[in-house]
Amino acid sequence: ASDPDAGDAGRVSYTMAPLMNSRSSDYFRIHPDTGLISTTQILDREHMDLHYFRVTATDHGSSRLSGTTMVAITIADRNDHSPIFEQTEYRETIRENVEEGYPILQLRATDLDSPSNANIRYRFVGDTAAMARAAFEIDPRSGLITTRGAVDRENNEHYTLQVEASDQGKEPGPRSATVKVFITVLDENDNVPQFSEKRYVVAVKEDVRPHTEILRVSATDRDKDSNAAVHYNIISGNSRGQFSIDSVTGEIHVVAPLDFESEREYTLRVRAQDNGRPPLSNNTGIVSVQVTDVNDNPPIFVSTPFQASVLESAPIGSSILHIQAIDTDSSDNARLEYRLTGTGSDTPFIINSATGWVTVSSILDRESVEHYFFGVEARDYGMPPLSATASVTITVHINITDANTHRPVFQSAHYSISVNEDRPPGSTVVVISATDDDVGENARITYFLEDNIPQFRIDAGTGAITLQAELDYEDQMTYTLAITAKDNGIPQKADTTYVEVNVNDVNDNAPQFVSPRYQGTVTEDAPPFTSVLQISATDRDAHANGRVQYTFQNGEDGDGDFTIEPTSGIVRTVRRLDRESVPFYELTAYAVDRGVPPQRTPVHIQVTVLDVNDNAPVFPADDFEVLVKENSAVGSVVAQITATDP
């Protein structure tokens, strides 16, 4: 300040008093002679950034005169504070397979400096930065962490991210802080159990004891906890209940006796299903159980006792009787050899050990011996061998008329035919015939079935085999008929042939669902193609007739909101759902086989849409006008405001 007076009247002294905040005087002082304002301690802008003073200049005249002015001191910021996160660490969980851009966590850091030194930017840093950027993004301005793409728990369940917040300060330079973010990926049931083998093959002896373990199947699921807990069941190939499977361990046991002669191989289809919601299953487990033969069947003679007549003029080497036995085992267990028992050196007959034909071995003389009695044994080559015996009677006749020297002979030793299972009873399946080179009664042939098989009969005179009952491929696929042709000569001669009837499958069974009705739930914020539930059906037919596919038809897919995988039967959403628009769906799916023509079976599916808090409350009006009397008591109700939330 200046004073034009001279002497003491022009000498000026200065004083300063704080305005607004008395604490300002703690930080500044003024020199009384020079008027220089200086600090008295270190300043902190974040504590007080603005100081106001009234400065008074007073002269030293006899009548002191003074003048005042206002001084405002603004503290310029210095970047002396680092950003501070709201938490010392962050922990968050997310479901795997959430969509790209899914918000996970909002980070916030604050900086006490001025805006120019508190312009915070966020980024991933540290050794895990590359891994973090591969799976997540962080908004550099807001600090919002989102997914970059699909997150798969099976690849990485736990992420440890290091996030840096930098304030972009200029003077003396930027400052930063870091925080760790721990993200745990929660399991979704998105993996189907996988069998350890494409096909399991096991050989089992037919005399295996019931409840013996023969094989263990194993399937693993890459999911976690209940989503990875696998249980097993046999879904086809076990119509007779020969086998059982432990639903937890996958152990397959024989529970009923096996018989190589009835069924030589079983093909079981095993389902491995997890405990997820909805569960996922794998129906591709194939187990081939190959039954191996045990010598458990002795030979059985076709007809006993054996009787024959022979003319005394029959030359040596003449065939007079065919001894036949069958053994239902296989290989050496069914290969037979024959021998005569109870014979002596004077017995004029021998038997071919391989074919069973009895032939004349020396000259016959009816006057010496008219009747011969001896036995025959059929023995197999099994270990140990099994055998059967029968009696043989041969009568020698005088040659008065034509001798029955020829036996009937079938055109083939084995016939193989195919018949559709829907062939009506009474229809002719095949006509077989045999010829006999004799004449008269010696050449008249009669046909008959050796075993009583209810489905078939044979015409004794023509050899026509007809159906007597309906066939069912699913119950029995093949029949073996033993047909014998006998002539009417003395002695009677015969031949046997075998007819193998193969039953062809016809698409006569519609698919059958495992459950008569299916129910499922899904949240309305579930991303498209979320699995809701799985349906399953089986078809007792074979090959294409038994292969099942799944479909929606006639718009019964919830107006296109759902789709179904044709092979697995998994029902998925097509788009995001809205519970407020449609709270539940009634769908109809079909299991369709691939027969010609195909058969289909419908099943009803109810899907309930679970609510998510995705709607804000709504007032019925944007503003309300309320009239209140001026003398209303305190606490009086003046209006009731309501809002609705769909």
XYZ file of C-alpha atoms in Angstrom:
646
model
C 0.000 0.000 0.000
C 1.241 3.537 -0.595
C 0.705 6.673 1.499
C 1.679 10.082 0.015
C 2.263 11.606 3.455
C 5.768 12.228 4.693
C 7.530 10.888 7.723
C 5.694 8.618 10.098
C 2.427 9.654 8.500
C 3.567 7.931 5.320
C 5.070 4.828 6.952
C 2.643 1.880 6.578
C 2.222 -1.284 8.706
C 0.209 -4.364 7.634
C -2.081 -6.735 9.501
C -4.159 -9.637 8.228
C -7.312 -11.286 9.606
C -8.931 -14.485 8.276
C -12.330 -14.470 6.727
C -14.677 -17.425 6.295
C -12.490 -19.812 8.324
C -10.392 -18.840 11.317
C -8.028 -21.765 10.633
C -6.608 -19.905 7.655
C -4.497 -17.860 10.107
C -2.713 -21.102 11.062
C -1.262 -21.421 7.556
C -0.336 -17.809 6.542
C 1.194 -14.640 8.040
C 1.960 -11.167 6.727
C 5.138 -9.204 7.321
C 4.086 -5.987 9.129
C 6.528 -3.788 7.250
C 6.771 -5.325 3.766
C 3.272 -6.777 3.444
C 4.781 -10.089 2.220
C 2.369 -12.944 2.849
C 4.119 -16.262 3.569
C 3.149 -19.779 4.722
C 3.657 -20.924 8.264
C 3.302 -24.716 7.664
C 2.875 -27.273 4.907
C -0.351 -26.785 2.982
C -2.843 -29.534 2.127
C -5.237 -28.682 -0.644
C -7.372 -31.695 0.188
C -7.807 -30.320 3.710
C -8.531 -26.700 2.688
C -8.123 -25.432 -0.825
C -9.260 -21.758 -0.471
C -8.316 -19.065 2.091
C -9.809 -15.553 2.457
C -8.155 -12.675 4.383
C -8.863 -9.016 5.123
C -5.539 -7.133 4.905
C -5.347 -3.757 6.657
C -2.651 -1.152 5.900
C -2.282 1.499 8.713
C 0.021 4.571 8.677
C 1.910 5.865 11.726
C 0.551 9.427 11.683
C -0.805 11.144 14.784
C -4.281 10.284 13.657
C -3.803 6.879 12.186
C -5.438 6.281 8.876
C -5.927 2.833 7.336
C -7.142 1.063 4.254
C -8.334 -2.574 3.696
C -8.400 -5.055 0.878
C -9.556 -8.625 0.407
C -7.021 -11.339 -0.418
C -8.100 -14.792 -1.713
C -5.445 -17.503 -1.787
C -6.210 -20.633 -3.869
C -4.099 -23.723 -3.171
C -2.979 -25.303 -6.448
C -3.220 -29.101 -6.468
C -0.186 -31.339 -6.454
C -0.612 -34.998 -7.297
C 0.216 -36.277 -3.853
C -2.545 -38.883 -3.444
C -2.771 -42.300 -5.049
C -6.141 -43.757 -6.053
C -7.822 -45.842 -3.357
C -10.082 -48.819 -4.193
C -13.272 -49.240 -2.221
C -12.194 -52.737 -1.146
C -8.834 -54.302 -0.398
C -9.749 -57.208 -2.686
C -12.754 -58.279 -4.735
C -14.347 -61.704 -5.051
C -17.071 -62.567 -7.523
C -18.662 -65.655 -9.087
C -20.151 -66.112 -12.551
C -21.867 -68.960 -14.369
C -19.892 -70.502 -17.174
C -21.144 -70.009 -20.721
C -22.595 -66.559 -20.008
C -22.801 -64.468 -23.142
C -20.108 -62.109 -24.377
C -20.239 -58.726 -22.632
C -21.867 -60.127 -19.491
C -21.226 -57.646 -16.587
C -19.354 -59.282 -13.717
C -18.038 -56.666 -11.307
C -17.939 -52.884 -10.967
C -14.635 -51.605 -9.568
C -14.388 -48.102 -8.126
C -11.345 -46.178 -6.982
C -11.287 -42.600 -5.637
C -8.529 -39.962 -5.590
C -8.495 -36.983 -3.214
C -6.603 -34.846 -5.689
C -8.271 -32.368 -8.023
C -9.974 -33.661 -11.164
C -6.904 -33.074 -13.321
C -4.922 -35.352 -11.015
C -7.807 -37.762 -10.367
C -8.752 -38.805 -13.905
C -8.677 -42.518 -13.083
C -8.100 -45.189 -15.736
C -8.332 -48.925 -15.148
C -6.420 -51.780 -16.765
C -5.236 -55.344 -16.185
C -1.587 -55.601 -15.102
C 0.819 -58.169 -13.722
C 1.692 -61.709 -14.750
C -1.972 -62.607 -15.309
C -2.761 -59.659 -17.583
C -2.595 -61.670 -20.811
C -4.819 -64.406 -19.399
C -7.219 -61.826 -18.019
C -7.516 -60.003 -21.343
C -8.226 -63.319 -23.112
C -11.331 -63.936 -21.022
C -12.395 -60.517 -19.702
C -12.506 -56.846 -20.565
C -12.373 -53.879 -18.213
C -13.816 -50.524 -19.171
C -10.869 -48.125 -18.689
C -13.145 -45.317 -17.505
C -15.862 -47.021 -15.480
C -13.923 -50.020 -14.151
C -16.702 -52.434 -15.190
C -15.350 -55.941 -15.813
C -17.245 -57.921 -18.479
C -16.716 -61.188 -20.323
C -14.849 -61.078 -23.616
C -16.303 -64.406 -24.776
C -17.718 -67.649 -23.422
C -16.091 -68.676 -20.144
C -15.563 -72.413 -19.735
C -15.120 -73.723 -16.194
C -13.630 -76.934 -17.529
C -10.718 -74.910 -18.944
C -10.233 -72.547 -15.992
C -12.282 -72.479 -12.811
C -10.458 -69.742 -10.905
C -9.101 -66.456 -12.213
C -6.874 -64.099 -10.217
C -6.777 -60.688 -11.874
C -4.662 -57.693 -10.923
C -6.274 -54.375 -11.784
C -4.441 -51.052 -11.743
C -6.118 -47.690 -11.208
C -3.931 -44.791 -12.463
C -4.847 -41.125 -11.808
C -3.123 -39.667 -14.925
C -1.556 -36.905 -12.760
C 0.988 -34.506 -14.303
C 2.884 -32.957 -11.391
C 5.060 -34.596 -10.237
C 3.651 -37.536 -12.245
C 0.875 -40.159 -12.287
C 0.179 -42.284 -9.244
C -1.520 -45.675 -9.208
C -2.860 -48.434 -6.991
C -3.562 -52.103 -7.661
C -6.104 -54.541 -6.317
C -6.630 -58.257 -6.771
C -9.872 -59.578 -8.203
C -10.735 -63.249 -7.647
C -13.338 -64.636 -10.080
C -14.726 -68.134 -9.605
C -16.546 -69.762 -12.532
C -19.595 -71.743 -11.407
C -20.290 -74.999 -13.181
C -23.099 -75.343 -15.707
C -24.208 -78.766 -16.851
C -22.830 -78.373 -20.362
C -20.884 -81.599 -20.778
C -22.338 -84.967 -21.697
C -20.845 -88.015 -19.961
C -18.290 -89.759 -22.172
C -17.755 -93.505 -22.125
C -14.189 -94.772 -21.738
C -14.664 -97.151 -24.690
C -16.581 -96.858 -27.944
C -17.616 -100.494 -27.598
C -17.176 -102.885 -24.714
C -16.701 -106.557 -25.581
C -16.737 -109.354 -23.026
C -16.808 -113.141 -23.429
C -18.888 -115.010 -20.839
C -19.273 -118.749 -20.424
C -22.865 -119.893 -20.604
C -22.582 -121.619 -17.203
C -21.639 -118.401 -15.409
C -23.310 -118.145 -12.027
C -26.110 -115.600 -11.601
C -25.104 -112.296 -9.966
C -21.550 -112.603 -11.289
C -19.931 -109.358 -12.401
C -18.801 -109.640 -16.030
C -17.835 -106.087 -16.948
C -17.708 -102.555 -15.656
C -18.508 -99.619 -17.918
C -17.208 -96.198 -17.052
C -18.172 -92.721 -18.183
C -16.708 -89.428 -17.037
C -18.226 -85.963 -17.061
C -16.025 -82.867 -17.240
C -18.524 -80.913 -15.165
C -18.392 -80.659 -11.366
C -20.237 -81.949 -8.316
C -23.742 -83.206 -9.119
C -23.336 -82.189 -12.758
C -20.501 -84.723 -12.959
C -22.131 -87.514 -10.934
C -22.932 -90.228 -13.466
C -25.427 -93.057 -13.122
C -26.067 -95.862 -15.557
C -28.957 -97.928 -16.862
C -29.503 -100.435 -19.657
C -31.942 -99.013 -22.208
C -32.080 -101.759 -24.838
C -30.920 -105.270 -25.607
C -32.030 -106.670 -22.248
C -35.632 -107.532 -23.038
C -35.361 -110.890 -21.276
C -33.784 -109.413 -18.178
C -30.579 -111.430 -18.383
C -28.414 -108.591 -17.071
C -28.438 -105.804 -14.510
C -26.221 -102.775 -14.072
C -25.232 -101.003 -10.872
C -26.444 -97.462 -11.463
C -23.516 -95.969 -9.521
C -20.506 -98.163 -10.330
C -21.445 -99.300 -13.837
C -20.874 -102.951 -12.914
C -22.824 -105.282 -15.204
C -23.968 -108.559 -13.647
C -25.566 -111.686 -15.041
C -28.833 -112.122 -13.148
C -30.433 -114.991 -15.091
C -28.931 -118.159 -16.592
C -27.398 -117.853 -20.047
C -27.752 -120.464 -22.763
C -25.367 -120.467 -25.702
C -27.790 -122.626 -27.659
C -30.595 -120.057 -27.308
C -28.690 -116.780 -27.599
C -25.032 -116.472 -28.535
C -24.605 -112.731 -28.282
C -26.315 -109.870 -26.511
C -25.864 -106.264 -27.557
C -26.724 -103.959 -24.682
C -27.120 -100.222 -25.038
C -26.173 -98.391 -21.855
C -27.141 -94.846 -20.956
C -24.817 -92.706 -18.830
C -26.721 -89.755 -17.351
C -25.486 -87.032 -15.038
C -27.372 -85.428 -12.152
C -27.462 -81.946 -13.640
C -30.562 -79.826 -14.052
C -31.644 -80.700 -16.622
C -29.661 -83.932 -16.813
C -27.557 -84.740 -19.863
C -27.165 -88.306 -21.039
C -25.135 -90.367 -23.456
C -26.947 -93.316 -25.007
C -24.027 -94.561 -27.109
C -22.561 -97.075 -24.652
C -22.519 -100.413 -26.488
C -21.716 -103.620 -24.618
C -21.300 -106.812 -26.637
C -21.711 -109.866 -24.403
C -20.485 -112.903 -26.320
C -21.699 -116.147 -24.766
C -19.183 -118.974 -25.144
C -20.247 -122.582 -25.344
C -19.884 -125.065 -22.507
C -20.448 -128.759 -23.112
C -23.686 -128.791 -21.154
C -25.928 -130.672 -23.584
C -25.616 -134.423 -24.153
C -26.450 -135.853 -27.562
C -30.132 -136.609 -28.139
C -31.279 -139.287 -30.554
C -33.800 -138.114 -33.118
C -36.114 -141.084 -32.475
C -35.794 -144.145 -30.261
C -35.837 -147.073 -30.258
C -34.370 -147.649 -33.715
C -36.059 -150.410 -35.704
C -35.369 -151.645 -39.197
C -35.982 -154.591 -41.505
C -33.538 -155.956 -44.006
C -33.838 -158.546 -46.756
C -31.582 -161.515 -46.292
C -30.455 -160.971 -49.860
C -29.091 -157.520 -49.048
C -25.513 -157.294 -50.316
C -22.610 -156.428 -48.053
C -22.305 -152.645 -47.702
C -26.048 -152.005 -47.964
C -27.272 -149.130 -45.784
C -30.201 -150.304 -43.714
C -30.624 -147.775 -40.903
C -29.578 -144.172 -40.229
C -28.823 -143.540 -36.582
C -29.187 -139.811 -35.958
C -28.468 -137.782 -32.839
C -28.199 -134.043 -32.398
C -26.202 -131.991 -29.903
C -27.246 -128.380 -29.422
C -23.760 -127.331 -28.336
C -21.271 -126.018 -30.888
C -17.920 -126.937 -32.432
C -16.322 -130.015 -30.829
C -18.990 -129.986 -28.140
C -21.524 -130.827 -30.878
C -19.399 -133.110 -33.096
C -20.555 -136.702 -32.590
C -19.160 -140.169 -33.083
C -21.246 -143.346 -33.094
C -20.465 -146.903 -32.024
C -22.449 -150.089 -31.598
C -22.674 -151.712 -28.171
C -23.615 -155.221 -27.161
C -22.408 -156.758 -30.436
C -20.144 -159.714 -31.067
C -17.808 -160.849 -33.799
C -20.714 -162.630 -35.518
C -22.883 -159.475 -35.700
C -23.347 -158.807 -39.441
C -23.656 -155.033 -39.029
C -21.264 -152.122 -38.583
C -21.868 -148.380 -38.060
C -20.067 -145.455 -39.652
C -18.725 -143.583 -36.619
C -19.112 -140.201 -38.328
C -22.403 -140.499 -40.258
C -24.321 -142.997 -38.115
C -25.295 -145.204 -41.070
C -25.643 -148.893 -40.149
C -24.597 -151.169 -43.036
C -24.446 -154.901 -43.716
C -20.963 -156.242 -43.009
C -21.460 -159.972 -43.776
C -23.941 -162.330 -45.490
C -27.348 -162.551 -43.791
C -29.185 -165.824 -43.145
C -32.720 -165.425 -41.816
C -32.946 -169.140 -41.053
C -29.997 -168.819 -38.677
C -30.811 -165.479 -37.038
C -34.002 -163.568 -37.754
C -33.738 -160.769 -35.162
C -30.741 -158.793 -33.979
C -30.745 -156.713 -30.827
C -27.885 -154.403 -29.846
C -27.243 -150.885 -28.621
C -25.819 -147.698 -30.070
C -23.929 -144.888 -28.350
C -23.516 -141.292 -29.535
C -20.666 -139.396 -27.858
C -19.569 -135.790 -28.373
C -16.017 -134.441 -28.408
C -16.495 -132.018 -25.522
C -14.338 -131.847 -22.414
C -15.521 -133.838 -20.607
C -17.425 -135.735 -23.327
C -21.156 -136.401 -22.945
C -22.970 -139.382 -24.455
C -26.360 -141.000 -24.990
C -27.413 -144.584 -25.747
C -30.333 -146.212 -27.540
C -31.467 -149.706 -28.541
C -31.527 -151.088 -32.069
C -33.696 -153.915 -33.426
C -33.123 -155.316 -36.912
C -35.374 -157.987 -38.446
C -34.275 -160.060 -41.448
C -36.954 -160.766 -44.098
C -37.090 -163.117 -47.071
C -36.975 -161.350 -50.438
C -40.532 -161.823 -51.704
C -41.302 -158.428 -53.212
C -39.405 -155.297 -54.185
C -36.919 -154.449 -51.483
C -36.959 -150.963 -49.989
C -33.415 -150.282 -51.041
C -33.483 -146.498 -51.213
C -34.050 -143.916 -48.565
C -35.757 -140.559 -49.097
C -33.336 -137.789 -49.975
C -34.059 -134.079 -49.474
C -33.101 -131.692 -52.218
C -30.956 -129.824 -49.687
C -29.499 -130.676 -46.305
C -30.264 -127.168 -45.075
C -32.849 -124.583 -46.053
C -32.696 -120.910 -45.131
C -35.716 -118.670 -45.677
C -36.816 -115.214 -44.572
C -40.332 -114.304 -43.412
C -41.717 -110.900 -42.428
C -43.029 -110.852 -38.889
C -46.431 -109.602 -40.110
C -46.998 -112.688 -42.297
C -50.574 -113.841 -41.501
C -51.207 -117.253 -39.881
C -52.273 -119.889 -42.384
C -49.937 -118.681 -45.128
C -47.403 -121.046 -46.644
C -43.800 -120.283 -45.729
C -41.975 -122.838 -47.886
C -42.529 -126.223 -49.503
C -39.762 -128.769 -49.088
C -39.642 -132.128 -50.768
C -37.666 -135.342 -50.762
C -37.383 -138.029 -53.439
C -37.177 -141.830 -53.134
C -35.951 -143.991 -56.016
C -38.074 -146.954 -54.919
C -41.591 -147.627 -56.179
C -44.991 -148.077 -54.605
C -45.277 -147.917 -50.860
C -41.507 -147.915 -50.609
C -41.502 -144.506 -52.328
C -44.501 -142.938 -50.530
C -43.058 -140.203 -48.305
C -44.504 -138.732 -45.128
C -43.167 -135.462 -43.643
C -43.248 -134.426 -40.005
C -41.647 -131.963 -37.607
C -39.277 -133.510 -35.090
C -40.063 -130.855 -32.455
C -43.325 -129.209 -31.551
C -42.872 -125.538 -32.479
C -46.265 -123.827 -32.017
C -45.684 -121.261 -34.766
C -45.324 -123.822 -37.579
C -46.909 -126.988 -38.973
C -46.032 -129.178 -41.944
C -48.385 -130.959 -44.302
C -47.511 -134.645 -43.994
C -48.190 -135.329 -47.642
C -46.943 -132.218 -49.465
C -44.150 -130.932 -47.218
C -45.718 -127.456 -47.164
C -44.738 -125.542 -44.019
C -47.367 -123.023 -42.918
C -47.718 -120.532 -40.104
C -49.983 -121.452 -37.209
C -49.423 -118.367 -35.040
C -48.209 -114.799 -35.410
C -44.479 -114.125 -35.431
C -42.793 -111.373 -33.452
C -39.256 -110.331 -34.404
C -38.825 -108.636 -31.041
C -39.485 -111.927 -29.194
C -37.605 -114.364 -31.447
C -35.607 -113.659 -34.600
C -34.835 -117.198 -35.848
C -36.360 -120.686 -35.742
C -34.650 -123.946 -36.671
C -37.048 -126.695 -37.787
C -35.894 -130.324 -38.011
C -37.932 -131.999 -40.811
C -37.909 -135.764 -41.294
C -39.105 -137.534 -44.450
C -39.949 -141.255 -44.017
C -40.939 -143.698 -46.705
C -43.573 -146.436 -46.200
C -41.301 -149.359 -47.004
C -40.168 -152.249 -44.876
C -37.900 -151.407 -43.306
C -38.801 -147.725 -43.172
C -36.067 -145.375 -44.285
C -35.795 -141.678 -43.539
C -33.805 -138.525 -44.117
C -33.684 -135.321 -42.075
C -33.119 -131.748 -43.144
C -33.092 -128.467 -41.283
C -35.044 -125.345 -42.163
C -33.781 -122.079 -40.703
C -36.537 -119.460 -40.643
C -35.246 -115.901 -40.272
C -37.896 -113.431 -39.115
C -37.613 -110.011 -40.759
C -38.396 -106.969 -38.687
C -41.438 -104.899 -39.662
C -42.029 -101.443 -38.308
C -44.848 -102.567 -36.023
C -43.785 -100.819 -32.834
C -44.184 -97.113 -32.212
C -41.561 -95.319 -30.108
C -42.291 -95.316 -26.379
C -41.243 -92.419 -24.150
C -39.494 -93.175 -20.880
C -41.847 -90.747 -19.111
C -45.497 -90.041 -20.017
C -44.990 -86.303 -19.441
C -41.986 -84.024 -19.033
C -41.627 -80.863 -16.986
C -38.788 -78.378 -16.944
C -37.906 -74.894 -15.763
C -35.798 -72.121 -17.240
C -35.068 -68.586 -16.089
C -36.312 -65.824 -18.329
C -32.804 -64.354 -18.666
C -31.307 -67.641 -19.889
C -29.242 -67.088 -23.051
C -30.416 -68.589 -26.357
C -29.860 -72.328 -26.786
C -29.906 -73.011 -23.054
C -30.798 -76.661 -22.420
C -34.099 -76.993 -20.546
C -34.666 -80.744 -20.341
C -34.092 -83.964 -22.245
C -36.709 -86.389 -23.474
C -35.983 -89.998 -24.338
C -37.862 -92.721 -26.181
C -37.067 -96.283 -27.233
C -38.372 -98.408 -30.083
C -38.454 -102.226 -29.839
C -37.964 -102.589 -33.590
C -34.545 -103.139 -35.128
C -32.233 -101.215 -37.438
C -33.845 -98.160 -39.055
C -37.250 -99.182 -37.678
C -35.876 -98.759 -34.170
C -33.826 -95.586 -34.653
C -35.650 -92.682 -33.046
C -35.454 -88.983 -33.819
C -37.202 -86.127 -32.022
C -39.028 -83.166 -33.482
C -41.661 -80.509 -32.944
C -44.460 -80.455 -35.496
C -47.438 -78.313 -36.404
C -46.173 -75.243 -34.536
C -46.201 -76.986 -31.153
C -42.790 -75.550 -30.248
C -43.997 -72.526 -28.288
C -44.266 -70.282 -31.383
C -40.651 -70.970 -32.208
C -39.303 -70.208 -28.714
C -37.915 -73.741 -28.386
C -36.026 -76.213 -30.512
C -35.175 -79.869 -29.991
C -32.026 -81.721 -30.961
C -33.195 -84.575 -33.214
C -30.808 -87.233 -31.934
C -30.315 -86.414 -28.244
C -33.828 -85.110 -27.456
C -32.449 -82.071 -25.609
C -34.975 -79.207 -25.622
C -33.324 -75.780 -25.852
C -34.475 -72.181 -25.946
C -34.192 -70.355 -29.260
C -34.277 -66.840 -27.855
C -34.536 -65.070 -24.515
C -37.908 -65.608 -22.857
C -40.134 -63.137 -21.032
C -42.060 -64.515 -18.082
C -44.266 -61.455 -18.026
C -45.472 -62.296 -21.534
C -45.580 -66.095 -21.318
C -45.188 -67.628 -17.826
C -45.288 -71.239 -19.028
C -45.380 -73.228 -22.248
C -47.265 -76.352 -23.232
C -45.223 -78.073 -25.932
C -45.766 -81.307 -27.832
C -42.749 -83.223 -29.087
C -42.727 -86.331 -31.232
C -40.487 -89.377 -31.301
C -40.406 -90.610 -34.899
C -38.741 -93.820 -36.038
C -37.181 -94.249 -39.468
C -39.335 -97.107 -40.674
C -41.360 -97.062 -43.887
C -43.900 -95.796 -43.195
C -42.580 -94.155 -40.010
C -44.397 -94.389 -36.683
C -44.496 -91.502 -34.265
C -45.523 -90.936 -30.662
C -46.330 -87.552 -29.063
C -45.430 -86.448 -25.547
C -46.477 -83.335 -23.654
C -43.833 -81.020 -22.226
C -44.538 -78.229 -19.749
C -41.854 -75.568 -19.361
C -42.207 -73.053 -16.527
C -40.411 -69.733 -16.990
C -38.838 -68.570 -13.726
C -39.014 -64.880 -12.910
C -35.975 -62.616 -12.887
C -36.160 -59.101 -11.441
C -35.877 -57.408 -14.833
C -38.688 -54.833 -14.548
C -38.641 -51.604 -12.525
C -41.740 -50.557 -10.599
C -44.078 -48.301 -12.601
C -46.283 -45.538 -11.146
C -49.697 -45.119 -12.737
C -48.920 -41.422 -13.454
C -45.881 -39.226 -13.865
C -47.040 -36.766 -11.175
C -49.737 -36.604 -8.512
C -51.655 -33.618 -7.147
C -52.764 -33.849 -3.535
C -54.965 -31.362 -1.652
C -54.355 -31.064 2.078
C -56.446 -29.057 4.514
C -54.378 -26.505 6.398
C -55.608 -27.743 9.768
C -54.817 -31.426 9.125
C -53.246 -33.161 12.101
C -49.660 -34.344 12.009
C -49.537 -37.938 10.819
C -52.736 -37.719 8.818
C -52.824 -39.760 5.619
C -52.973 -37.298 2.749
C -52.627 -39.720 -0.178
C -51.746 -43.301 -1.075
C -49.291 -43.729 -3.894
C -49.054 -47.178 -5.509
C -46.726 -48.651 -8.067
C -46.867 -51.962 -9.899
C -44.118 -54.356 -10.903
C -44.967 -56.891 -13.578
